[in-house]
Coordinates of C-alpha atoms in Angstrom, one line a residue:
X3 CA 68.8 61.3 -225.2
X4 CA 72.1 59.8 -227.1
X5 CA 74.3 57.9 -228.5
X6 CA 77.5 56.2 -228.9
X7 CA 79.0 57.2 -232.8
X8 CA 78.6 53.8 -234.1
X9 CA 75.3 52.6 -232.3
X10 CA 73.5 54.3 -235.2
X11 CA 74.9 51.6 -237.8
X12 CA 72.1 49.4 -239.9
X13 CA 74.1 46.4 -238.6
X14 CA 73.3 47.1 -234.9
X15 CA 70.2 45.5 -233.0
X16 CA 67.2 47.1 -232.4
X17 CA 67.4 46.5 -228.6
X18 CA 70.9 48.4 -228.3
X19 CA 69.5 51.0 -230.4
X20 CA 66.9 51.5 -228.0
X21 CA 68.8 51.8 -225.5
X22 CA 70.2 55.1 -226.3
X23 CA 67.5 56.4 -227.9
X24 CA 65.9 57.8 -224.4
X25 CA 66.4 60.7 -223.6
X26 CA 68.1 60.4 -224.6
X27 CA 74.0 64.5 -223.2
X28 CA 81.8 74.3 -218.0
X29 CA 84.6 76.7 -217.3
X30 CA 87.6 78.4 -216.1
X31 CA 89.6 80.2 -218.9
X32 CA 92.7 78.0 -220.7
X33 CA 95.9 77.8 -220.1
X34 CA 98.3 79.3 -222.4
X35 CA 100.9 77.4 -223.7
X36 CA 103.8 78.3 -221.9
X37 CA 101.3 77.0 -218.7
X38 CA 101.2 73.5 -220.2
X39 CA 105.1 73.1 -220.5
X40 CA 105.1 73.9 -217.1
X41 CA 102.6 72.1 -215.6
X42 CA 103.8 68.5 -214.0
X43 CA 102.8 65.3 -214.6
X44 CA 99.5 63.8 -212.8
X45 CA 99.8 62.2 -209.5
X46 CA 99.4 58.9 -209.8
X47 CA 96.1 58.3 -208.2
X48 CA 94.8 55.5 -209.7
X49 CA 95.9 52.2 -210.5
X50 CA 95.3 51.2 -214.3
X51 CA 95.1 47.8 -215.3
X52 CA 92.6 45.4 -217.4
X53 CA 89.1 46.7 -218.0
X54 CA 85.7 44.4 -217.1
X55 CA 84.1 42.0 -219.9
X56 CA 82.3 44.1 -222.1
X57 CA 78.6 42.6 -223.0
X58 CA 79.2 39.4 -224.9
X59 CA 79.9 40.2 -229.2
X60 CA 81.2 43.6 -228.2
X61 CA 84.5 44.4 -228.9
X62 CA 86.8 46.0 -226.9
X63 CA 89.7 48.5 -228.1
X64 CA 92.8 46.6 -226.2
X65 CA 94.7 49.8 -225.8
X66 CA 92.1 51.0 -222.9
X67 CA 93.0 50.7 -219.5
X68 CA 90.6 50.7 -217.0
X69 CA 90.5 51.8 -212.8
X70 CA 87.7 52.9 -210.2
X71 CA 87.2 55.6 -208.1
X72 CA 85.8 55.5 -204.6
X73 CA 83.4 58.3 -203.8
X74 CA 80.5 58.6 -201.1
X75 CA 77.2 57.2 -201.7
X76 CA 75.5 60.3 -199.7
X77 CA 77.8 63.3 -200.3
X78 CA 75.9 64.9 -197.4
X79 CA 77.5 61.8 -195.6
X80 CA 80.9 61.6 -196.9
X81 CA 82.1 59.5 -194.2
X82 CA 79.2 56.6 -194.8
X83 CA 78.9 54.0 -197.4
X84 CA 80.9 54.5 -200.8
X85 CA 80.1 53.2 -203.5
X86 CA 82.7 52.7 -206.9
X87 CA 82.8 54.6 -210.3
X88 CA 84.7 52.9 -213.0
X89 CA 86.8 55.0 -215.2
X90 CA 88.4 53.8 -218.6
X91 CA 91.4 55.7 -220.4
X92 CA 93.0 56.1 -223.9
X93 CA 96.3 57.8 -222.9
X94 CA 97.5 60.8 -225.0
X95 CA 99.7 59.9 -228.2
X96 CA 102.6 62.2 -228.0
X97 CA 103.5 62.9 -223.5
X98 CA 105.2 66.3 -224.7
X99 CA 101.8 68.0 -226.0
X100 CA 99.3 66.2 -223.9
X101 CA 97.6 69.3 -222.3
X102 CA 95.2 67.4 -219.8
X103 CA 92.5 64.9 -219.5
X104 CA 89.1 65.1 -221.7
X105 CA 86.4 63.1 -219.8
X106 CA 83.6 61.8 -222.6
X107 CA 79.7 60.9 -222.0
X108 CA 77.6 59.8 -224.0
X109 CA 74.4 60.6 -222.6
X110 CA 70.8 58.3 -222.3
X111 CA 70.2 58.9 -218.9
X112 CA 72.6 56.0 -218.0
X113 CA 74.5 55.1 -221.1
X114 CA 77.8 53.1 -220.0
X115 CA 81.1 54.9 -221.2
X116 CA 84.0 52.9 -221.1
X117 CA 84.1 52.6 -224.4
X118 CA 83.6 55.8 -225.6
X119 CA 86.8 57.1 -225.7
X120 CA 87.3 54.1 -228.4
X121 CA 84.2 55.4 -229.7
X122 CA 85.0 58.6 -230.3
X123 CA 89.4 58.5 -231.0
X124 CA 88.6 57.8 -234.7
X125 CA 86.9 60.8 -235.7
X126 CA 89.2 63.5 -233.9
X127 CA 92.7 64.6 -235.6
X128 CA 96.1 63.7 -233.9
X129 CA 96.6 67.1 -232.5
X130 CA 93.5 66.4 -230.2
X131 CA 95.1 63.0 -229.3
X132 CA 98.1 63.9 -229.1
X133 CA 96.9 66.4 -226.6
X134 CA 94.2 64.6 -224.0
X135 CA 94.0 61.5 -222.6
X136 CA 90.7 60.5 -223.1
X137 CA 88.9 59.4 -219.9
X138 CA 85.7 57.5 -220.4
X139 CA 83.7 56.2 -216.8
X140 CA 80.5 54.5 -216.4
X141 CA 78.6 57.3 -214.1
X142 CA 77.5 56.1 -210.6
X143 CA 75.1 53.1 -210.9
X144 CA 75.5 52.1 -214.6
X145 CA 77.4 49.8 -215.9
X146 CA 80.5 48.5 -214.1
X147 CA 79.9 51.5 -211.4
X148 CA 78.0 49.6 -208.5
X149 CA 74.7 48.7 -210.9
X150 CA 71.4 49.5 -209.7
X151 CA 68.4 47.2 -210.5
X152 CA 64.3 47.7 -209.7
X153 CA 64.1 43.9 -211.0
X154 CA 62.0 45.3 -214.1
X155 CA 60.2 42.3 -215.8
X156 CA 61.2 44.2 -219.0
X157 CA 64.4 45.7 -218.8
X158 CA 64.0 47.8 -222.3
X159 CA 64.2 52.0 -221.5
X160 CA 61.4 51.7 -224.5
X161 CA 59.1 49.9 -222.5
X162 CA 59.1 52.8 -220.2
X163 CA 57.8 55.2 -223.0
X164 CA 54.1 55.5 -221.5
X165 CA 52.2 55.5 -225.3
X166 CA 48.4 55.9 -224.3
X167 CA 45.3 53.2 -225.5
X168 CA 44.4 53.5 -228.8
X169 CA 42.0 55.8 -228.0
X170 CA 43.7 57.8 -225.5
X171 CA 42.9 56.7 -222.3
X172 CA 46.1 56.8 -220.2
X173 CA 44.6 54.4 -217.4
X174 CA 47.0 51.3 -218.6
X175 CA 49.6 53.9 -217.9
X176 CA 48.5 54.8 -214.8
X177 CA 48.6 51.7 -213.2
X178 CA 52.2 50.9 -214.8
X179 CA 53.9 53.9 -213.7
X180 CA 52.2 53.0 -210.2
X181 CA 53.6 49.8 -210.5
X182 CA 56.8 50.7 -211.6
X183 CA 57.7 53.1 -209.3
X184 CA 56.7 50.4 -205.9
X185 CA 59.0 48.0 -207.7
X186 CA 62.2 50.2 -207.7
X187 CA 61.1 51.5 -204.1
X188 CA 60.8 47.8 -202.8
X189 CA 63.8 46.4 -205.2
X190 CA 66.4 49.1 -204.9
X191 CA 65.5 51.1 -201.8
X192 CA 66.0 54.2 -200.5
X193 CA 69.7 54.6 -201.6
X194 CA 68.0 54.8 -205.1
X195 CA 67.8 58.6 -204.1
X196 CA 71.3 59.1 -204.3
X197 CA 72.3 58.1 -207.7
X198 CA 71.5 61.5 -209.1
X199 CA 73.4 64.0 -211.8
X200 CA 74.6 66.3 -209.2
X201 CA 76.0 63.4 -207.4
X202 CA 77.4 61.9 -210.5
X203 CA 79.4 65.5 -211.1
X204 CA 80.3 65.6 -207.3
X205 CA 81.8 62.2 -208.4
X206 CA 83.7 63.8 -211.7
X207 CA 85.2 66.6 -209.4
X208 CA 86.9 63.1 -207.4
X209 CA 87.7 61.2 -210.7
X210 CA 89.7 64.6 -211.5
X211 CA 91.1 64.7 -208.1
X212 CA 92.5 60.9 -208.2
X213 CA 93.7 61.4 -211.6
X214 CA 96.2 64.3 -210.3
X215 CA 94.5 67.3 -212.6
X216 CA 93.8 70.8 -211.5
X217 CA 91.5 70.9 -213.9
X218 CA 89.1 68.7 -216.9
X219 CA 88.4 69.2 -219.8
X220 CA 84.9 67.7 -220.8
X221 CA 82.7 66.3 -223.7
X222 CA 78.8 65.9 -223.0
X223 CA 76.3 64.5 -225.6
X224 CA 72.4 64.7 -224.5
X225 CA 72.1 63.8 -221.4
X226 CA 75.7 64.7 -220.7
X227 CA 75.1 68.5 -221.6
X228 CA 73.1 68.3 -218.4
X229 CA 75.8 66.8 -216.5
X230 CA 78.6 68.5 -218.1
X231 CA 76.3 71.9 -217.0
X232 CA 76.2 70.8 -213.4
X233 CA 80.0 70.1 -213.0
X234 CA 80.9 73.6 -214.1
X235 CA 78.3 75.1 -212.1
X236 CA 79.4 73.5 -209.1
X237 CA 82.8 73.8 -209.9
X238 CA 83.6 76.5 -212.6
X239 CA 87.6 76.7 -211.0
X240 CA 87.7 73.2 -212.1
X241 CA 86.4 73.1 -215.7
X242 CA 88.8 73.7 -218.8
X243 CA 87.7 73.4 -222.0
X244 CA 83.9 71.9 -222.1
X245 CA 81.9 70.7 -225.4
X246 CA 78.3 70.7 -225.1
X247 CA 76.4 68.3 -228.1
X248 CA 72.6 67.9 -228.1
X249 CA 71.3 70.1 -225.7
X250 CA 69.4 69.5 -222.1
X251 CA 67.7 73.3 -221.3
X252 CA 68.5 72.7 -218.1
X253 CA 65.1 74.8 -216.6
X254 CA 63.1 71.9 -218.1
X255 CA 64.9 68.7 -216.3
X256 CA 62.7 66.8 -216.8
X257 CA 59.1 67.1 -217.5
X258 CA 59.5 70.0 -219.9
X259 CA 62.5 68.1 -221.4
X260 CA 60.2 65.1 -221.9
X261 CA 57.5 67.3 -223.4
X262 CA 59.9 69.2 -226.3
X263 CA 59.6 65.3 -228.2
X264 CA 56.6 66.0 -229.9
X265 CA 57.8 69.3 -231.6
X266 CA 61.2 67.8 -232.0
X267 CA 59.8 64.7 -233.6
X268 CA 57.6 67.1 -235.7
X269 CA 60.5 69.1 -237.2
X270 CA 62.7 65.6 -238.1
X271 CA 60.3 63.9 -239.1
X272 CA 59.9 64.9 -242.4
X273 CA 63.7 64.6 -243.2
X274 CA 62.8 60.6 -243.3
X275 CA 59.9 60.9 -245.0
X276 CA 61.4 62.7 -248.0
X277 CA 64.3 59.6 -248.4
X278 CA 60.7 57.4 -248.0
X279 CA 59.1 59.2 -250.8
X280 CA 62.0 58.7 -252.7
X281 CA 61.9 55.2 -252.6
X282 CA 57.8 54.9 -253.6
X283 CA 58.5 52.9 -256.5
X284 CA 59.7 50.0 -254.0
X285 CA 58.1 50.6 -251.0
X286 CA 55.1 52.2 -251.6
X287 CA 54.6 54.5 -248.6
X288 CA 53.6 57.3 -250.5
X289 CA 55.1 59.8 -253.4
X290 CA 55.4 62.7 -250.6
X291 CA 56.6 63.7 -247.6
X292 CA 52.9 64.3 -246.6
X293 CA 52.0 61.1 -248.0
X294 CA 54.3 59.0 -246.2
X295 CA 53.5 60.4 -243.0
X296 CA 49.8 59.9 -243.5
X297 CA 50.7 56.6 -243.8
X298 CA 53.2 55.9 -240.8
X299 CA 50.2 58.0 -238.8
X300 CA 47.3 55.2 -240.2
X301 CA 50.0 52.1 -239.5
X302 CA 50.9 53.2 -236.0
X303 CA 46.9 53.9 -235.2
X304 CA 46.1 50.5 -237.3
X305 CA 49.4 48.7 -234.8
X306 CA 48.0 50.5 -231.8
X307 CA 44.3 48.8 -232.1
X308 CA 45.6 45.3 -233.3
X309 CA 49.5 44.2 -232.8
X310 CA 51.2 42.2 -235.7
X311 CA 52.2 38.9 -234.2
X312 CA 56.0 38.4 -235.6
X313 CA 56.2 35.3 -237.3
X314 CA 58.8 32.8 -235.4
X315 CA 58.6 34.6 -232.3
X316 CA 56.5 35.7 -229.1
X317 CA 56.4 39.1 -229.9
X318 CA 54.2 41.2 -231.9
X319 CA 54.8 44.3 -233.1
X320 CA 52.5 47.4 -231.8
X321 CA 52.3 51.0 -232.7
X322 CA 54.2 52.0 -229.6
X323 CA 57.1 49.9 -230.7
X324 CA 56.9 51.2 -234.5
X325 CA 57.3 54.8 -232.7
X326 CA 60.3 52.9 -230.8
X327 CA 62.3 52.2 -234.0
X328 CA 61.2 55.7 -235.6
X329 CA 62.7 57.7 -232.8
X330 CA 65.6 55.6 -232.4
X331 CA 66.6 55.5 -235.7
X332 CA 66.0 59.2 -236.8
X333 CA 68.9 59.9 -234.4
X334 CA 71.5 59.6 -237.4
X335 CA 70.8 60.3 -241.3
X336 CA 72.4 57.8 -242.3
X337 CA 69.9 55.3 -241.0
X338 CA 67.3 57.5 -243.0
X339 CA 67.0 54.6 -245.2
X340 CA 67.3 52.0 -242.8
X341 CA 64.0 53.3 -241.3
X342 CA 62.4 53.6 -244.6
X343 CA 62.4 49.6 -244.9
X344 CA 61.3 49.3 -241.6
X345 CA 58.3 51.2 -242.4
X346 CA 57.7 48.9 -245.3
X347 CA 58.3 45.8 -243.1
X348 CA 55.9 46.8 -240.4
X349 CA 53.0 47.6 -243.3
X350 CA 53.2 44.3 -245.3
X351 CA 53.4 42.5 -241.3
X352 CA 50.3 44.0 -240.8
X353 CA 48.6 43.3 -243.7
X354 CA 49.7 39.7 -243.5
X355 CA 52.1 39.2 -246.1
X356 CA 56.0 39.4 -245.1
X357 CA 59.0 38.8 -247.5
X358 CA 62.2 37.6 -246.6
X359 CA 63.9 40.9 -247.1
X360 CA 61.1 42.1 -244.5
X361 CA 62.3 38.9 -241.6
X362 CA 65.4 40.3 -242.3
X363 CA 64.5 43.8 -240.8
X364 CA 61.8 42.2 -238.2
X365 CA 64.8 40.2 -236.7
X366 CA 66.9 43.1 -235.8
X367 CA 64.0 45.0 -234.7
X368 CA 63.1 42.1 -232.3
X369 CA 67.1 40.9 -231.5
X370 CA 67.9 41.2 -227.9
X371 CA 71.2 42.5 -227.0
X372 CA 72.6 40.7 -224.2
X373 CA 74.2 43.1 -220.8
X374 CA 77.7 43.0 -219.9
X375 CA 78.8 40.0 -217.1
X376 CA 77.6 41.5 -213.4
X377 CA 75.4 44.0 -215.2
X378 CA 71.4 43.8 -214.4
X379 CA 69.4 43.4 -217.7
X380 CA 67.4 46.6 -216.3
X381 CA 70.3 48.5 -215.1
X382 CA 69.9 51.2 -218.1
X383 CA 65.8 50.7 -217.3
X384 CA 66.7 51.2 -213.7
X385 CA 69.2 54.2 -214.0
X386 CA 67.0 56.0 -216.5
X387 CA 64.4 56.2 -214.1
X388 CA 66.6 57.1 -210.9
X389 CA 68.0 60.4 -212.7
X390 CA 64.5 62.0 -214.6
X391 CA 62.7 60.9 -211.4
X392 CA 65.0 62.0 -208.7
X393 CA 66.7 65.1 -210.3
X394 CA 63.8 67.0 -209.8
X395 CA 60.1 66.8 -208.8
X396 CA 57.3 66.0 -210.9
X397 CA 53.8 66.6 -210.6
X398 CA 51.9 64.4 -208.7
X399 CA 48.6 65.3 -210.1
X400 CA 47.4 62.0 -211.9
X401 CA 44.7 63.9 -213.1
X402 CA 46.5 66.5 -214.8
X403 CA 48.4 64.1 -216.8
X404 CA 45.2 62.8 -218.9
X405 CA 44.3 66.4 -219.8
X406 CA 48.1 67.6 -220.9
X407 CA 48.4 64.3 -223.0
X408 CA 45.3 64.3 -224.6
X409 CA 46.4 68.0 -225.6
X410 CA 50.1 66.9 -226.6
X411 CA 48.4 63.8 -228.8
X412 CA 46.0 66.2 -230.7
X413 CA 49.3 69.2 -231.2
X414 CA 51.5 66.2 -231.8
X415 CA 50.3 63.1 -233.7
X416 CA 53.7 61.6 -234.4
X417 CA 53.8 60.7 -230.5
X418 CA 50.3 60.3 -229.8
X419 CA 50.4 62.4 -226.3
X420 CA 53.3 60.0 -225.0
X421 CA 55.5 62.9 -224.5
X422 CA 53.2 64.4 -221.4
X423 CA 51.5 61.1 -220.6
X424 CA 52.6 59.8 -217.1
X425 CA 55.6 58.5 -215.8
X426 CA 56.8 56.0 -212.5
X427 CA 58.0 60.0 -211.7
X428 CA 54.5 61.0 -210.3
X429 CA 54.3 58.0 -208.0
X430 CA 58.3 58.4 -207.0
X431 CA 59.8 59.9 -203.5
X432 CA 60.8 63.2 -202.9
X433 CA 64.2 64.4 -204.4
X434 CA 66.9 64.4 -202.3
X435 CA 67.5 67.7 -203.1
X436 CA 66.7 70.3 -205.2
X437 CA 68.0 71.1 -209.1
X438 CA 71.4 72.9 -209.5
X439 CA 71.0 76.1 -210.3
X440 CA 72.3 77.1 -213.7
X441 CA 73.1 80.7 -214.3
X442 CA 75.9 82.7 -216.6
X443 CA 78.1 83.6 -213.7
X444 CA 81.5 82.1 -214.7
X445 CA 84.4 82.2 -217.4
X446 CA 83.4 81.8 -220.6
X447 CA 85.1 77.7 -221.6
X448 CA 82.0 76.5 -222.8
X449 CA 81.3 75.1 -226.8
X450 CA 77.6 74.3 -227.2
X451 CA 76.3 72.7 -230.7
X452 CA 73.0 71.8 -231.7
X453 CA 71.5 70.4 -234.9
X454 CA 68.1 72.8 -235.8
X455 CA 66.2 68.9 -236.4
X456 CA 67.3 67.8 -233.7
X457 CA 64.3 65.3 -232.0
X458 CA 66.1 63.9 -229.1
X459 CA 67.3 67.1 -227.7
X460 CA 65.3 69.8 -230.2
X461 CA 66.8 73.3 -231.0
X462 CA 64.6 75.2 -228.9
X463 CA 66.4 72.9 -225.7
X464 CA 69.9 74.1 -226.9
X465 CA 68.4 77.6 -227.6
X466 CA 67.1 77.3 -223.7
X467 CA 70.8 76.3 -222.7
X468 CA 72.3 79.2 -224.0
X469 CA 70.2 81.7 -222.7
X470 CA 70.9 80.0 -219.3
X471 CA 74.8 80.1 -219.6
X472 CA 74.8 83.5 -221.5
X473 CA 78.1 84.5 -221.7
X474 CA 79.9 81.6 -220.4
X475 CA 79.4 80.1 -224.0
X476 CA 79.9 80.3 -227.8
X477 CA 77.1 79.0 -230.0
X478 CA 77.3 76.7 -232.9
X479 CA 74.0 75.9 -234.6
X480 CA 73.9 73.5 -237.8
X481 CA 71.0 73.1 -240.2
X482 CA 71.4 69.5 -240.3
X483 CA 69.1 66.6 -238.7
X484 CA 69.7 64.1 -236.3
X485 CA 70.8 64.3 -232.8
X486 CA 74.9 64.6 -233.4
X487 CA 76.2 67.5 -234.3
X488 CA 80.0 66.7 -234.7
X489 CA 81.4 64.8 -237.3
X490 CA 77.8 64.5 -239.5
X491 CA 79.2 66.5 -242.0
X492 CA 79.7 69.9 -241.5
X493 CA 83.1 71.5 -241.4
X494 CA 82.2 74.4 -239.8
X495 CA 81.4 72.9 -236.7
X496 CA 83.9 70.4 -236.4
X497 CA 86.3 73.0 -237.0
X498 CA 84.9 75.1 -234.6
X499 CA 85.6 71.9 -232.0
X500 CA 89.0 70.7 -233.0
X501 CA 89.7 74.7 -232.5
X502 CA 88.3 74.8 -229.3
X503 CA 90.5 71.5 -228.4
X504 CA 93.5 72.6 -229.5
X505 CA 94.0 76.6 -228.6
X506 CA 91.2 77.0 -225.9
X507 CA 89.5 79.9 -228.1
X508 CA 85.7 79.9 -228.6
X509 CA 84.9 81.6 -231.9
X510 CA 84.5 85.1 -231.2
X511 CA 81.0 85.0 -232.1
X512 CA 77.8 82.5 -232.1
X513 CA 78.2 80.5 -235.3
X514 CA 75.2 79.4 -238.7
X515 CA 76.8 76.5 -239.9
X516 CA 74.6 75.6 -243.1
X517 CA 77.0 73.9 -245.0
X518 CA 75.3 70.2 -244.8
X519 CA 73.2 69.3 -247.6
X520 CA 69.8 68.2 -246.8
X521 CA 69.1 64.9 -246.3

């Protein structure tokens, strides 16, 4: 469901890119002004020092400082095992106007933050750091934060995307979602259960406790609008100022999340087929939107019922992977083109005749990204499963999952019915307890923006969200694609945001920010 900023680059591997294209994201009112000069410096409940090795070729910002948190595994248990959350910080530039802490996430399911505040410093103006310090952490399980592994053979959240057969059948699927699901049961146990959102924002409300803060302030992409919706619900005294980007409806966690990728992909889609059709003279993938995608709909049907072997590797490369790259890379426009001459790559592999600019793209489609020391290679794999599968139920009716897909695949053809296809979920224990109820009740603190082509997390999700928070929120919709809203290039949102940041005021009003030209 996201991404860090930069992940979206052309120069990044297709592996990391991957790994935050799953699924792929809160209130009390502001103080005033005259609150902040008053307001004392945090306790100091953490020690910062040096942070962990980041995964090797990955650079680290060397201002960050780094900590962990103790919390309890079970918080129905407080007193039993704990486990530790690592927490990373980019201190505010000027002490005199630092208003509080911002905590930053940037989604998946089980993205590692550290280094998001890094990530994300660049793009905001000084009063916003001279205001927070910016608190990244790598949620319970991932990352640094007491790693969970199944012992996946393939650790790639990709792999998990259950594609159907060529023609349809899901029984392949089936028996690797039953699979799947034994593994983590045997591999990671019954604790497994634990490492859930809610539990991940019971663990924010100690993070804010140790760092001596009445109250956060917090940014959620994807996946982190659903956990950035859970803190506030089960702690709206605690929540400042909260920014919501690329939306999780939270009365679809997760099945009906999972099932909004077909019509999301259906509505982006053509944004990257129009920069394709632009380029027909060189790639020749058709002179129209409409062409092009009849064309990426015959090559992923053609990849489906025979894989390209990749010359100079193991691998080939089969439709479900083509649909990988696609939906990973649609996540930013300005990899529009990027995923244009990956489309051209995968046609000339499959007809057998692959030029060098073509080995070029193959390579960083097929270039593994290596996990950071300690880390499990499936620790993403692992976490990604843990949260969809034990934040709420799913059906267990294997049956029912051959009819909805088959129905998905014909509405859909850009997935192919993977979105309603089965997952390990229908195989996986009962929840240890049941969704958090979202509702409206609470101050109003809450920014929510959502791109209109949004595939990831699509409009109608961020529509869903606020509905569900009603008055607790402002609105700020942008006709632009992709799955970011801030800093893509509209100045009506970011506006609206550094706003938000620096005064505590939510526009008085839900905002139409068309003011991005199409891409």
């Amino acid at each position: 469901m996201i991404t860090t900023r930069g992940s979206g680059s052309p120069g990044h591997r297709f592996a990391a890119i991957l790994a935050v294209a799953a699924l792929t994201v809160l209130g009390v009112t502001a103080c005033d002004a005259a609150d902040d000069e008053d307001r004392p410096a945090p306790a100091a409940g953490v020690t910062w020092g040096a942070c962990p090795a980041p995964a090797p070729g990955s650079p680290r910002d060397p201002r960050l400082t780094c900590a962990k948190v103790e919390v309890p595994l079970d918080y129905g248990r407080p007193d039993g095992p704990s486990i530790e959350v690592a927490i990373s910080r980019l201190a505010a530039t000027d002490p005199a106007k630092r208003h509080g802490v911002l905590l930053l996430n940037p989604g998946g399911p089980a993205l590692p933050g550290l280094d998001t505040p890094s990530a994300m410093a660049p793009t905001l103006p000084k009063p916003v750091l001279d205001g927070y310090d910016l608190i990244g952490f790598d949620p319970r399980g991932v990352g640094t934060s007491t790693p969970q592994s199944c012992g996946l053979e393939n650790p790639s959240v990709a792999a998990l995307f259950p594609y159907p057969a060529a023609d349809g059948s899901i029984d392949a699927n089936v028996r690797a979602a039953r699979a799947t699901a034994a593994k983590c049961a045997a591999q990671a146990g019954e604790n497994l259960r634990h490492f859930t959102t809610a539990n991940t924002a019971r663990d924010l409300d100690r993070v804010r406790e140790a760092l001596g803060e009445a109250k956060i302030s917090y940014w959620g992409q994807s996946y982190g609008t659903y956990l950035g919706t859970v803190y506030s619900t089960l702690y709206p005294d605690k929540t400042d100022r909260v920014i919501l980007e690329g939306n999780v409806d939270p009365a679809h966690v997760w099945a009906g999340e999972a099932e909004s990728w077909g019509k999301g992909m259906a509505e982006r889609f053509p944004d990257a087929a129009a920069v394709a059709a632009g380029q027909d003279a060189t790639l020749g993938l058709g002179a129209t939107p409409g062409e092009v995608t009849r064309t990426y709909l015959a090559l992923a049907d053609r990849l489906d019922r025979r894989p390209a072997p990749v010359p100079g590797t193991p691998q080939s490369l089969t439709g479900a992977t083509l649909r990988a790259v696609t939906y990973a890379l649609l996540i930013h426009n300005n990899t529009l083109p990027v995923l244009a001459q990956v489309w051209k790559a995968a046609a000339d592999l499959a007809d057998g005749h692959v030029t060098d600019a073509d080995g070029q793209v193959l390579q960083q489609v097929f270039a593994e990204t290596p996990p950071a020391p300690g880390v499990p290679a499936d620790n993403q794999a692992t976490m990604f499963l843990a949260l969809t599968c034990g934040d709420a139920e799913w059906s267990h009716d294997v049956g029912s999952y051959a009819r909805r897909s088959a129905a998905d695949r014909a509405a859909w053809p850009l997935t192919a019915g993977m979105p309603a296809n089965i997952w390990p979920c229908a195989f996986w224990p009962q929840p240890a307890e049941k969704p958090v109820t979202v509702t409206g009740d609470g101050p109003r603190t809450t920014l929510i923006l959502q791109n209109r082509r949004d595939h990831a997390t699509p409009w109608d999700s961020g529509v869903g969200l606020r509905h569900a928070l009603g008055n607790r929120a402002a609105f700020v919709g942008v006709d632009n694609g992709g799955h970011y809203v801030y800093h893509e290039g509209s100045a009506c949102a970011d506006n609206a945001v550094v706003s938000f940041l620096d005064t505590g005021r939510l526009p008085d009003q839900d905002l139409d920010c068309t003011d991005v030209p199409r891409h």
